[in-house]
């Protein structure tokens, strides 16, 4: 079984002093030129569908449907329903295919991009475990990624 441990990222809020934790995973995504490019994804167990800004996907030459889904919007943004071909750097060379909603106008690059890795089509292929046990290399714990 292929397995990867990624330290959880954290920051301290200046206003309250609280330590907030997040899990980030870099996926290698296959472009329309058959090149694997790294993209950071925030792991969100409360997100149903993986999302990526359409403008960023187009700029990075990711395969994406030309037309949005009729009648479907997300927070006022048009949605293109597509697929991401991904590998997980640090694990074996397995190629995963994850469903993805490409959000917004593909001709407009967002100022800040936030790629979210959701549950649908992901958790049946890889196991994601949040382990908050601190260590010398991972103060706030780790995200454990395992091939199923």
Tab-separated table of C-alpha atoms in Angstrom:
chain	number	residue	atom	x	y	z
A	1	UNK	CA	0.000	0.000	0.000
A	2	UNK	CA	1.331	3.403	-0.954
A	3	UNK	CA	1.214	5.950	1.877
A	4	UNK	CA	2.195	9.575	2.418
A	5	UNK	CA	2.238	11.782	5.521
A	6	UNK	CA	1.987	15.537	4.992
A	7	UNK	CA	2.455	17.897	7.963
A	8	UNK	CA	-0.670	19.939	8.696
A	9	UNK	CA	-0.211	23.653	8.090
A	10	UNK	CA	-1.098	26.098	10.839
A	11	UNK	CA	-1.123	29.765	11.696
A	12	UNK	CA	-1.898	31.834	14.752
A	13	UNK	CA	-4.706	34.374	14.530
A	14	UNK	CA	-3.471	37.753	15.733
A	15	UNK	CA	-6.878	38.844	16.967
A	16	UNK	CA	-7.629	35.870	19.228
A	17	UNK	CA	-4.347	33.998	19.534
A	18	UNK	CA	-6.061	30.816	18.312
A	19	UNK	CA	-4.001	28.302	16.365
A	20	UNK	CA	-5.885	27.288	13.193
A	21	UNK	CA	-4.953	24.169	11.249
A	22	UNK	CA	-5.444	23.194	7.609
A	23	UNK	CA	-4.530	20.242	5.416
A	24	UNK	CA	-2.953	20.951	2.051
A	25	UNK	CA	-1.970	18.383	-0.563
A	26	UNK	CA	-0.068	19.030	-3.773
A	27	UNK	CA	-1.454	17.029	-6.687
A	28	UNK	CA	0.317	16.609	-10.013
A	29	UNK	CA	-2.377	17.347	-12.608
A	30	UNK	CA	-2.036	16.240	-16.233
A	31	UNK	CA	-2.326	19.149	-18.682
A	32	UNK	CA	-3.697	18.978	-22.216
A	33	UNK	CA	-0.040	18.750	-23.306
A	34	UNK	CA	0.386	15.526	-21.250
A	35	UNK	CA	2.686	17.259	-18.753
A	36	UNK	CA	2.260	16.761	-15.002
A	37	UNK	CA	2.054	20.140	-13.227
A	38	UNK	CA	1.881	20.624	-9.424
A	39	UNK	CA	-1.232	22.266	-7.966
A	40	UNK	CA	-1.898	22.819	-4.249
A	41	UNK	CA	-5.299	21.708	-2.960
A	42	UNK	CA	-6.888	22.488	0.367
A	43	UNK	CA	-8.427	19.283	1.741
A	44	UNK	CA	-11.972	20.064	2.817
A	45	UNK	CA	-13.961	17.194	4.299
A	46	UNK	CA	-17.030	19.445	4.252
A	47	UNK	CA	-16.809	20.026	0.500
A	48	UNK	CA	-18.780	17.645	-1.653
A	49	UNK	CA	-17.070	18.381	-4.985
A	50	UNK	CA	-13.500	19.242	-5.944
A	51	UNK	CA	-13.350	22.788	-7.335
A	52	UNK	CA	-10.834	24.907	-9.227
A	53	UNK	CA	-11.147	28.368	-10.805
A	54	UNK	CA	-11.808	27.953	-14.546
A	55	UNK	CA	-9.530	30.885	-15.417
A	56	UNK	CA	-6.590	29.258	-13.657
A	57	UNK	CA	-7.337	25.882	-15.270
A	58	UNK	CA	-7.375	27.480	-18.724
A	59	UNK	CA	-4.180	29.440	-18.044
A	60	UNK	CA	-2.441	26.217	-16.938
A	61	UNK	CA	-3.716	24.287	-20.002
A	62	UNK	CA	-5.883	21.838	-18.095
A	63	UNK	CA	-8.519	19.964	-20.085
A	64	UNK	CA	-11.884	21.557	-19.326
A	65	UNK	CA	-15.330	21.530	-20.967
A	66	UNK	CA	-15.903	24.493	-23.273
A	67	UNK	CA	-19.501	25.063	-22.153
A	68	UNK	CA	-20.851	25.519	-18.635
A	69	UNK	CA	-23.546	23.265	-17.233
A	70	UNK	CA	-26.904	24.837	-18.077
A	71	UNK	CA	-28.762	26.015	-14.975
A	72	UNK	CA	-25.953	25.217	-12.521
A	73	UNK	CA	-24.114	27.988	-10.682
A	74	UNK	CA	-21.990	28.046	-7.550
A	75	UNK	CA	-22.015	31.287	-5.556
A	76	UNK	CA	-23.072	33.069	-8.739
A	77	UNK	CA	-20.289	31.536	-10.849
A	78	UNK	CA	-20.865	29.364	-13.911
A	79	UNK	CA	-19.806	25.736	-13.523
A	80	UNK	CA	-18.035	23.457	-15.974
A	81	UNK	CA	-18.205	19.821	-14.893
A	82	UNK	CA	-15.028	17.985	-15.820
A	83	UNK	CA	-12.297	15.640	-14.661
A	84	UNK	CA	-8.798	16.011	-13.270
A	85	UNK	CA	-6.172	13.385	-14.040
A	86	UNK	CA	-3.941	13.410	-10.976
A	87	UNK	CA	-0.988	11.752	-9.336
A	88	UNK	CA	0.109	12.247	-5.742
A	89	UNK	CA	3.794	13.224	-5.570
A	90	UNK	CA	5.563	11.159	-2.932
A	91	UNK	CA	3.382	8.112	-3.594
A	92	UNK	CA	3.492	5.564	-6.407
A	93	UNK	CA	2.713	6.590	-10.001
A	94	UNK	CA	-0.977	5.654	-9.857
A	95	UNK	CA	-3.079	7.976	-12.009
A	96	UNK	CA	-6.340	9.006	-10.369
A	97	UNK	CA	-9.312	10.600	-12.092
A	98	UNK	CA	-11.265	13.001	-9.879
A	99	UNK	CA	-14.455	14.826	-10.854
A	100	UNK	CA	-14.020	18.597	-10.688
A	101	UNK	CA	-16.172	21.690	-11.025
A	102	UNK	CA	-14.302	24.437	-12.848
A	103	UNK	CA	-15.777	27.683	-11.506
A	104	UNK	CA	-16.235	31.044	-13.172
A	105	UNK	CA	-15.239	32.582	-16.477
A	106	UNK	CA	-12.298	30.722	-18.060
A	107	UNK	CA	-11.168	33.987	-19.693
A	108	UNK	CA	-10.684	35.717	-16.325
A	109	UNK	CA	-7.850	34.669	-14.037
A	110	UNK	CA	-8.707	35.029	-10.357
A	111	UNK	CA	-6.480	37.184	-8.170
A	112	UNK	CA	-6.266	34.434	-5.547
A	113	UNK	CA	-6.822	30.841	-6.452
A	114	UNK	CA	-8.113	28.277	-4.032
A	115	UNK	CA	-8.395	24.713	-5.186
A	116	UNK	CA	-10.510	22.526	-2.919
A	117	UNK	CA	-10.285	18.742	-2.867
A	118	UNK	CA	-13.756	17.477	-1.983
A	119	UNK	CA	-15.089	14.036	-1.145
A	120	UNK	CA	-16.978	12.966	-4.283
A	121	UNK	CA	-14.909	10.662	-6.469
A	122	UNK	CA	-11.900	11.025	-4.181
A	123	UNK	CA	-12.589	9.004	-1.039
A	124	UNK	CA	-13.344	5.861	-3.028
A	125	UNK	CA	-9.783	6.007	-4.455
A	126	UNK	CA	-7.640	7.365	-1.616
A	127	UNK	CA	-7.982	7.404	2.137
A	128	UNK	CA	-7.502	10.777	3.876
A	129	UNK	CA	-6.825	10.647	7.610
A	130	UNK	CA	-6.363	13.700	9.815
A	131	UNK	CA	-3.985	12.804	12.669
A	132	UNK	CA	-3.449	15.618	15.157
A	133	UNK	CA	-0.637	13.879	17.028
A	134	UNK	CA	2.212	16.403	17.263
A	135	UNK	CA	5.783	15.422	16.414
A	136	UNK	CA	9.110	17.166	15.888
A	137	UNK	CA	8.471	17.510	12.146
A	138	UNK	CA	4.719	18.114	12.355
A	139	UNK	CA	3.759	20.394	15.250
A	140	UNK	CA	0.035	20.152	14.539
A	141	UNK	CA	-0.024	16.578	13.251
A	142	UNK	CA	-0.255	15.143	9.758
A	143	UNK	CA	-2.571	14.395	6.899
A	144	UNK	CA	-2.175	10.706	6.059
A	145	UNK	CA	-2.882	9.825	2.420
A	146	UNK	CA	-3.206	6.134	1.531
A	147	UNK	CA	-3.932	4.345	-1.700
A	148	UNK	CA	-6.994	2.129	-1.382
